[in-house]
Amino acid sequence: MSKEDKSVWLIFFEGIKIYALNIHKFILYMGFPVLGQVLGLFMIFGLTYWFSMNYQDLAAKYTVLNDFSTMLTLVVLTVVPGLLIWAKAFWDYLVAYGAINSMTEGYLNTGKVYDFGAHNELITKKTFSYILLWFLFSIFTVLSIIPIFWVIGAIFFVYFVLIFQVFTFEDGVSPVGCFKRSLELIKGKFSRTFLLMILLTLFTYYFLTAGLAVIFDSFNITAFLEKTFEAWAYTLPLEAVERFNITPAIVATELVKQLVFFIVVGFTLPIRSICWTLWYKNLYIPSSVEVVEKKKKSSKKASAKTFKIEKRGIDPEIIRRARLEDDEY
């Protein structure tokens, strides 16, 4: 059995509390991973839109642009800056999935959220394994969206929800082993894990999204964005789908909804990661490999009566830095 058996509701509200107490730090931490992706996409499509709208005038003024290779080179140059920004922000967002788990562990040990670079490094030093883990998870996700796999995919999604916590806290576990270990931890706790997943989904994906949408409407941000997106949508070849009532105005409205959704989901990633880390700690039982390793170590020498960081705990250097003032970072 696990050492603790906290209720799902306690985990949920404790996660929100940790996020709320450190919301300024988490917003700053998630700022580039979230807004960087938005900026990158705006640059890609915005510069491409500007170039396509002004190409004829530019070609008339600069004859060199009439050459296809030159035109193609300029198109690539307008896309590359935004693509690089998006790619860096997207990678940072993926790293955050694991790093926030470590931040939560640090908070539980020290009462502070600190040293983001050290927590990021905990994940990036195992970059290859982390990319492989995401690759396997992506394959699973793609298979799960196929209609005939919806039910079984949803079931295993619950069982695999702790793979990033396993990757962060348990050394020597392969990417495939993270899936097996997550299933092992959740086995027998499916209904409670599913309840926590529902609570987090409703709170971060629905209620907070609806709240930000109201704020956007109140400050006329929605109307401004819809006009901007609609002007861009008119450049799209929508004639073939207009019979399905897909118009530039509809496209613009949906893009604004998706933008609001993405911003909320992105900035509330810490809430979900915190709650799943707390749930992981609640369900944690040493694996058979860890038990064998501990027995081997204890047989070699007696344990000293000193403060010790467990194998799956945070780096002692991170704790040392936590004792310093926040403004030293």
GROMACS .gro file of C-alpha atoms in nm:
model
  329
    1MET     CA    1   0.000   0.000   0.000
    2SER     CA    2   0.104   0.361  -0.044
    3LYS     CA    3   0.229   0.550   0.258
    4GLU     CA    4  -0.045   0.809   0.221
    5ASP     CA    5  -0.395   0.795   0.091
    6LYS     CA    6  -0.510   1.150   0.028
    7SER     CA    7  -0.847   1.216  -0.127
    8VAL     CA    8  -0.871   1.334  -0.487
    9TRP     CA    9  -1.035   1.657  -0.372
   10LEU     CA   10  -0.750   1.729  -0.132
   11ILE     CA   11  -0.497   1.674  -0.412
   12PHE     CA   12  -0.697   1.900  -0.645
   13PHE     CA   13  -0.726   2.193  -0.404
   14GLU     CA   14  -0.369   2.153  -0.279
   15GLY     CA   15  -0.247   2.177  -0.639
   16ILE     CA   16  -0.449   2.494  -0.698
   17LYS     CA   17  -0.316   2.638  -0.373
   18ILE     CA   18   0.048   2.578  -0.471
   19TYR     CA   19  -0.016   2.735  -0.812
   20ALA     CA   20  -0.199   3.036  -0.666
   21LEU     CA   21   0.073   3.107  -0.410
   22ASN     CA   22   0.336   3.107  -0.685
   23ILE     CA   23   0.126   3.225  -0.978
   24HIS     CA   24   0.358   3.512  -1.068
   25LYS     CA   25   0.653   3.274  -1.098
   26PHE     CA   26   0.462   3.018  -1.301
   27ILE     CA   27   0.326   3.284  -1.538
   28LEU     CA   28   0.678   3.416  -1.598
   29TYR     CA   29   0.807   3.061  -1.645
   30MET     CA   30   0.533   2.969  -1.895
   31GLY     CA   31   0.539   3.307  -2.070
   32PHE     CA   32   0.778   3.222  -2.352
   33PRO     CA   33   0.669   2.857  -2.399
   34VAL     CA   34   0.309   2.973  -2.448
   35LEU     CA   35   0.330   3.320  -2.599
   36GLY     CA   36   0.641   3.228  -2.799
   37GLN     CA   37   0.439   2.970  -2.989
   38VAL     CA   38   0.167   3.226  -3.054
   39LEU     CA   39   0.423   3.486  -3.165
   40GLY     CA   40   0.597   3.235  -3.389
   41LEU     CA   41   0.273   3.139  -3.565
   42PHE     CA   42   0.171   3.504  -3.601
   43MET     CA   43   0.508   3.578  -3.760
   44ILE     CA   44   0.488   3.279  -3.996
   45PHE     CA   45   0.138   3.350  -4.123
   46GLY     CA   46   0.154   3.728  -4.081
   47LEU     CA   47   0.474   3.776  -4.282
   48THR     CA   48   0.357   3.525  -4.543
   49TYR     CA   49   0.027   3.715  -4.572
   50TRP     CA   50   0.208   4.049  -4.604
   51PHE     CA   51   0.444   3.910  -4.869
   52SER     CA   52   0.162   3.756  -5.075
   53MET     CA   53  -0.044   4.076  -5.061
   54ASN     CA   54   0.247   4.298  -5.165
   55TYR     CA   55   0.435   4.066  -5.399
   56GLN     CA   56   0.304   4.213  -5.724
   57ASP     CA   57   0.397   4.566  -5.621
   58LEU     CA   58   0.739   4.451  -5.504
   59ALA     CA   59   0.799   4.254  -5.822
   60ALA     CA   60   0.709   4.557  -6.032
   61LYS     CA   61   0.949   4.772  -5.835
   62TYR     CA   62   1.232   4.517  -5.809
   63THR     CA   63   1.268   4.307  -6.124
   64VAL     CA   64   1.493   4.058  -5.945
   65LEU     CA   65   1.182   3.930  -5.766
   66ASN     CA   66   1.044   3.802  -6.095
   67ASP     CA   67   1.292   3.516  -6.067
   68PHE     CA   68   1.127   3.208  -5.911
   69SER     CA   69   1.431   3.103  -5.706
   70THR     CA   70   1.465   3.454  -5.561
   71MET     CA   71   1.096   3.464  -5.474
   72LEU     CA   72   1.120   3.120  -5.310
   73THR     CA   73   1.424   3.230  -5.110
   74LEU     CA   74   1.237   3.535  -4.980
   75VAL     CA   75   0.939   3.321  -4.883
   76VAL     CA   76   1.167   3.091  -4.685
   77LEU     CA   77   1.338   3.387  -4.518
   78THR     CA   78   1.002   3.528  -4.409
   79VAL     CA   79   0.903   3.193  -4.255
   80VAL     CA   80   1.228   3.091  -4.085
   81PRO     CA   81   1.236   3.354  -3.802
   82GLY     CA   82   0.885   3.269  -3.685
   83LEU     CA   83   0.950   2.897  -3.725
   84LEU     CA   84   1.262   2.916  -3.507
   85ILE     CA   85   1.078   3.107  -3.235
   86TRP     CA   86   0.788   2.861  -3.246
   87ALA     CA   87   1.019   2.557  -3.234
   88LYS     CA   88   1.213   2.691  -2.932
   89ALA     CA   89   0.893   2.781  -2.748
   90PHE     CA   90   0.739   2.442  -2.831
   91TRP     CA   91   1.044   2.257  -2.697
   92ASP     CA   92   1.041   2.466  -2.379
   93TYR     CA   93   0.674   2.380  -2.338
   94LEU     CA   94   0.751   2.008  -2.364
   95VAL     CA   95   1.036   2.044  -2.112
   96ALA     CA   96   0.796   2.217  -1.873
   97TYR     CA   97   0.593   1.896  -1.851
   98GLY     CA   98   0.880   1.735  -1.662
   99ALA     CA   99   1.043   2.038  -1.500
  100ILE     CA  100   0.728   2.147  -1.316
  101ASN     CA  101   0.714   1.804  -1.153
  102SER     CA  102   1.059   1.871  -1.010
  103MET     CA  103   0.953   2.223  -0.906
  104THR     CA  104   0.662   2.072  -0.714
  105GLU     CA  105   0.897   1.833  -0.536
  106GLY     CA  106   1.119   2.129  -0.453
  107TYR     CA  107   0.826   2.327  -0.316
  108LEU     CA  108   0.718   2.037  -0.094
  109ASN     CA  109   1.073   2.015   0.045
  110THR     CA  110   1.151   2.384   0.082
  111GLY     CA  111   0.824   2.576   0.052
  112LYS     CA  112   0.960   2.773  -0.244
  113VAL     CA  113   0.947   2.762  -0.623
  114TYR     CA  114   1.296   2.849  -0.745
  115ASP     CA  115   1.583   2.798  -0.988
  116PHE     CA  116   1.390   2.717  -1.306
  117GLY     CA  117   1.713   2.649  -1.496
  118ALA     CA  118   1.814   2.368  -1.263
  119HIS     CA  119   1.475   2.201  -1.293
  120ASN     CA  120   1.487   2.233  -1.672
  121GLU     CA  121   1.832   2.078  -1.673
  122LEU     CA  122   1.700   1.779  -1.482
  123ILE     CA  123   1.492   1.701  -1.793
  124THR     CA  124   1.722   1.821  -2.072
  125LYS     CA  125   2.017   1.613  -1.951
  126LYS     CA  126   1.808   1.314  -2.063
  127THR     CA  127   1.696   1.475  -2.388
  128PHE     CA  128   1.710   1.163  -2.606
  129SER     CA  129   1.500   0.956  -2.365
  130TYR     CA  130   1.259   1.245  -2.318
  131ILE     CA  131   1.208   1.289  -2.693
  132LEU     CA  132   1.153   0.915  -2.726
  133LEU     CA  133   0.896   0.928  -2.446
  134TRP     CA  134   0.708   1.205  -2.627
  135PHE     CA  135   0.734   1.014  -2.953
  136LEU     CA  136   0.575   0.705  -2.798
  137PHE     CA  137   0.308   0.919  -2.634
  138SER     CA  138   0.235   1.087  -2.969
  139ILE     CA  139   0.190   0.749  -3.138
  140PHE     CA  140  -0.046   0.644  -2.861
  141THR     CA  141  -0.240   0.971  -2.897
  142VAL     CA  142  -0.274   0.935  -3.274
  143LEU     CA  143  -0.401   0.579  -3.237
  144SER     CA  144  -0.644   0.690  -2.965
  145ILE     CA  145  -0.819   0.942  -3.188
  146ILE     CA  146  -0.912   0.670  -3.438
  147PRO     CA  147  -1.285   0.606  -3.370
  148ILE     CA  148  -1.254   0.230  -3.317
  149PHE     CA  149  -0.990   0.291  -3.047
  150TRP     CA  150  -1.171   0.571  -2.860
  151VAL     CA  151  -1.283   0.364  -2.562
  152ILE     CA  152  -0.966   0.163  -2.509
  153GLY     CA  153  -0.758   0.475  -2.581
  154ALA     CA  154  -0.945   0.674  -2.313
  155ILE     CA  155  -0.894   0.394  -2.061
  156PHE     CA  156  -0.521   0.367  -2.122
  157PHE     CA  157  -0.488   0.746  -2.124
  158VAL     CA  158  -0.587   0.736  -1.757
  159TYR     CA  159  -0.339   0.457  -1.686
  160PHE     CA  160  -0.058   0.644  -1.864
  161VAL     CA  161  -0.120   0.987  -1.712
  162LEU     CA  162   0.179   0.963  -1.474
  163ILE     CA  163   0.446   0.882  -1.735
  164PHE     CA  164   0.611   1.225  -1.701
  165GLN     CA  165   0.621   1.199  -1.322
  166VAL     CA  166   0.784   0.856  -1.350
  167PHE     CA  167   1.038   0.996  -1.598
  168THR     CA  168   1.121   1.287  -1.367
  169PHE     CA  169   1.151   1.106  -1.035
  170GLU     CA  170   1.261   0.750  -1.108
  171ASP     CA  171   1.610   0.692  -1.244
  172GLY     CA  172   1.691   0.408  -1.478
  173VAL     CA  173   1.339   0.374  -1.619
  174SER     CA  174   1.322   0.351  -1.999
  175PRO     CA  175   1.058   0.545  -2.198
  176VAL     CA  176   0.862   0.222  -2.244
  177GLY     CA  177   0.913   0.150  -1.875
  178CYS     CA  178   0.752   0.484  -1.788
  179PHE     CA  179   0.426   0.361  -1.941
  180LYS     CA  180   0.448   0.030  -1.757
  181ARG     CA  181   0.534   0.199  -1.429
  182SER     CA  182   0.247   0.449  -1.460
  183LEU     CA  183   0.006   0.162  -1.523
  184GLU     CA  184   0.147  -0.019  -1.218
  185LEU     CA  185   0.094   0.283  -0.993
  186ILE     CA  186  -0.262   0.354  -1.110
  187LYS     CA  187  -0.374  -0.008  -1.113
  188GLY     CA  188  -0.652  -0.035  -0.856
  189LYS     CA  189  -0.686   0.347  -0.843
  190PHE     CA  190  -0.844   0.397  -1.185
  191SER     CA  191  -1.171   0.555  -1.073
  192ARG     CA  192  -1.003   0.807  -0.842
  193THR     CA  193  -0.743   0.893  -1.107
  194PHE     CA  194  -1.022   0.941  -1.360
  195LEU     CA  195  -1.206   1.171  -1.118
  196LEU     CA  196  -0.895   1.386  -1.074
  197MET     CA  197  -0.856   1.401  -1.452
  198ILE     CA  198  -1.218   1.515  -1.490
  199LEU     CA  199  -1.174   1.786  -1.224
  200LEU     CA  200  -0.858   1.920  -1.388
  201THR     CA  201  -1.014   1.910  -1.734
  202LEU     CA  202  -1.328   2.095  -1.631
  203PHE     CA  203  -1.137   2.355  -1.430
  204THR     CA  204  -0.850   2.435  -1.668
  205TYR     CA  205  -1.001   2.347  -2.006
  206TYR     CA  206  -1.354   2.477  -1.956
  207PHE     CA  207  -1.414   2.716  -1.663
  208LEU     CA  208  -1.090   2.915  -1.690
  209THR     CA  209  -1.119   2.926  -2.069
  210ALA     CA  210  -1.472   3.064  -2.041
  211GLY     CA  211  -1.346   3.321  -1.790
  212LEU     CA  212  -1.069   3.448  -2.020
  213ALA     CA  213  -1.317   3.463  -2.310
  214VAL     CA  214  -1.536   3.695  -2.102
  215ILE     CA  215  -1.236   3.917  -2.028
  216PHE     CA  216  -1.145   3.931  -2.398
  217ASP     CA  217  -1.503   4.028  -2.483
  218SER     CA  218  -1.512   4.296  -2.212
  219PHE     CA  219  -1.200   4.468  -2.346
  220ASN     CA  220  -1.302   4.426  -2.712
  221ILE     CA  221  -0.998   4.207  -2.772
  222THR     CA  222  -1.217   3.941  -2.931
  223ALA     CA  223  -1.363   4.183  -3.187
  224PHE     CA  224  -1.018   4.314  -3.281
  225LEU     CA  225  -0.874   3.965  -3.326
  226GLU     CA  226  -1.175   3.848  -3.527
  227LYS     CA  227  -1.135   4.137  -3.772
  228THR     CA  228  -0.763   4.061  -3.806
  229PHE     CA  229  -0.817   3.691  -3.864
  230GLU     CA  230  -1.106   3.754  -4.101
  231ALA     CA  231  -0.890   3.974  -4.323
  232TRP     CA  232  -0.634   3.693  -4.337
  233ALA     CA  233  -0.902   3.426  -4.397
  234TYR     CA  234  -1.017   3.608  -4.713
  235THR     CA  235  -0.685   3.507  -4.871
  236LEU     CA  236  -0.764   3.140  -4.820
  237PRO     CA  237  -0.929   2.929  -5.094
  238LEU     CA  238  -1.255   2.874  -4.908
  239GLU     CA  239  -1.479   2.860  -5.215
  240ALA     CA  240  -1.488   2.479  -5.210
  241VAL     CA  241  -1.611   2.465  -4.851
  242GLU     CA  242  -1.848   2.764  -4.847
  243ARG     CA  243  -2.139   2.526  -4.909
  244PHE     CA  244  -2.066   2.388  -4.562
  245ASN     CA  245  -2.115   2.741  -4.422
  246ILE     CA  246  -1.742   2.785  -4.367
  247THR     CA  247  -1.682   3.155  -4.427
  248PRO     CA  248  -1.394   3.389  -4.339
  249ALA     CA  249  -1.600   3.519  -4.046
  250ILE     CA  250  -1.654   3.164  -3.913
  251VAL     CA  251  -1.285   3.086  -3.954
  252ALA     CA  252  -1.192   3.404  -3.766
  253THR     CA  253  -1.429   3.326  -3.479
  254GLU     CA  254  -1.296   2.972  -3.442
  255LEU     CA  255  -0.935   3.093  -3.450
  256VAL     CA  256  -1.003   3.336  -3.165
  257LYS     CA  257  -1.165   3.058  -2.963
  258GLN     CA  258  -0.866   2.833  -3.022
  259LEU     CA  259  -0.627   3.113  -2.927
  260VAL     CA  260  -0.805   3.173  -2.596
  261PHE     CA  261  -0.814   2.798  -2.532
  262PHE     CA  262  -0.443   2.758  -2.605
  263ILE     CA  263  -0.340   3.047  -2.380
  264VAL     CA  264  -0.543   2.918  -2.085
  265VAL     CA  265  -0.435   2.557  -2.128
  266GLY     CA  266  -0.072   2.664  -2.166
  267PHE     CA  267  -0.056   2.889  -1.861
  268THR     CA  268  -0.244   2.635  -1.645
  269LEU     CA  269  -0.009   2.349  -1.731
  270PRO     CA  270   0.153   2.397  -1.386
  271ILE     CA  271  -0.180   2.324  -1.216
  272ARG     CA  272  -0.212   1.991  -1.392
  273SER     CA  273   0.153   1.896  -1.343
  274ILE     CA  274   0.141   1.989  -0.975
  275CYS     CA  275  -0.172   1.783  -0.914
  276TRP     CA  276  -0.035   1.481  -1.099
  277THR     CA  277   0.290   1.506  -0.905
  278LEU     CA  278   0.096   1.511  -0.578
  279TRP     CA  279  -0.107   1.215  -0.700
  280TYR     CA  280   0.211   1.030  -0.798
  281LYS     CA  281   0.356   1.085  -0.452
  282ASN     CA  282   0.031   0.965  -0.299
  283LEU     CA  283   0.036   0.642  -0.501
  284TYR     CA  284   0.410   0.587  -0.498
  285ILE     CA  285   0.528   0.238  -0.405
  286PRO     CA  286   0.895   0.143  -0.459
  287SER     CA  287   0.933  -0.077  -0.767
  288SER     CA  288   1.088  -0.420  -0.736
  289VAL     CA  289   1.412  -0.287  -0.889
  290GLU     CA  290   1.436  -0.007  -0.630
  291VAL     CA  291   1.372  -0.253  -0.346
  292VAL     CA  292   1.652  -0.480  -0.464
  293GLU     CA  293   1.891  -0.186  -0.505
  294LYS     CA  294   1.815  -0.058  -0.154
  295LYS     CA  295   1.877  -0.403  -0.006
  296LYS     CA  296   2.213  -0.426  -0.184
  297LYS     CA  297   2.318  -0.083  -0.059
  298SER     CA  298   2.209  -0.153   0.298
  299SER     CA  299   2.401  -0.480   0.302
  300LYS     CA  300   2.725  -0.303   0.207
  301LYS     CA  301   2.722  -0.045   0.485
  302ALA     CA  302   2.497   0.079   0.759
  303SER     CA  303   2.312   0.400   0.697
  304ALA     CA  304   2.438   0.707   0.885
  305LYS     CA  305   2.201   0.923   1.090
  306THR     CA  306   2.230   1.224   0.861
  307PHE     CA  307   1.995   1.412   0.634
  308LYS     CA  308   1.977   1.223   0.305
  309ILE     CA  309   1.822   1.296  -0.031
  310GLU     CA  310   1.649   0.985  -0.163
  311LYS     CA  311   1.725   0.855  -0.510
  312ARG     CA  312   1.400   0.987  -0.648
  313GLY     CA  313   1.428   1.322  -0.465
  314ILE     CA  314   1.553   1.653  -0.599
  315ASP     CA  315   1.915   1.744  -0.647
  316PRO     CA  316   2.086   1.866  -0.323
  317GLU     CA  317   2.226   2.160  -0.519
  318ILE     CA  318   1.873   2.276  -0.597
  319ILE     CA  319   1.784   2.267  -0.228
  320ARG     CA  320   2.098   2.467  -0.147
  321ARG     CA  321   1.995   2.736  -0.391
  322ALA     CA  322   1.647   2.742  -0.246
  323ARG     CA  323   1.788   2.868   0.082
  324LEU     CA  324   1.908   3.181  -0.095
  325GLU     CA  325   1.686   3.479  -0.156
  326ASP     CA  326   1.463   3.470  -0.465
  327ASP     CA  327   1.618   3.785  -0.606
  328GLU     CA  328   1.955   3.609  -0.630
  329TYR     CA  329   1.826   3.422  -0.934
   0.00000   0.00000   0.00000
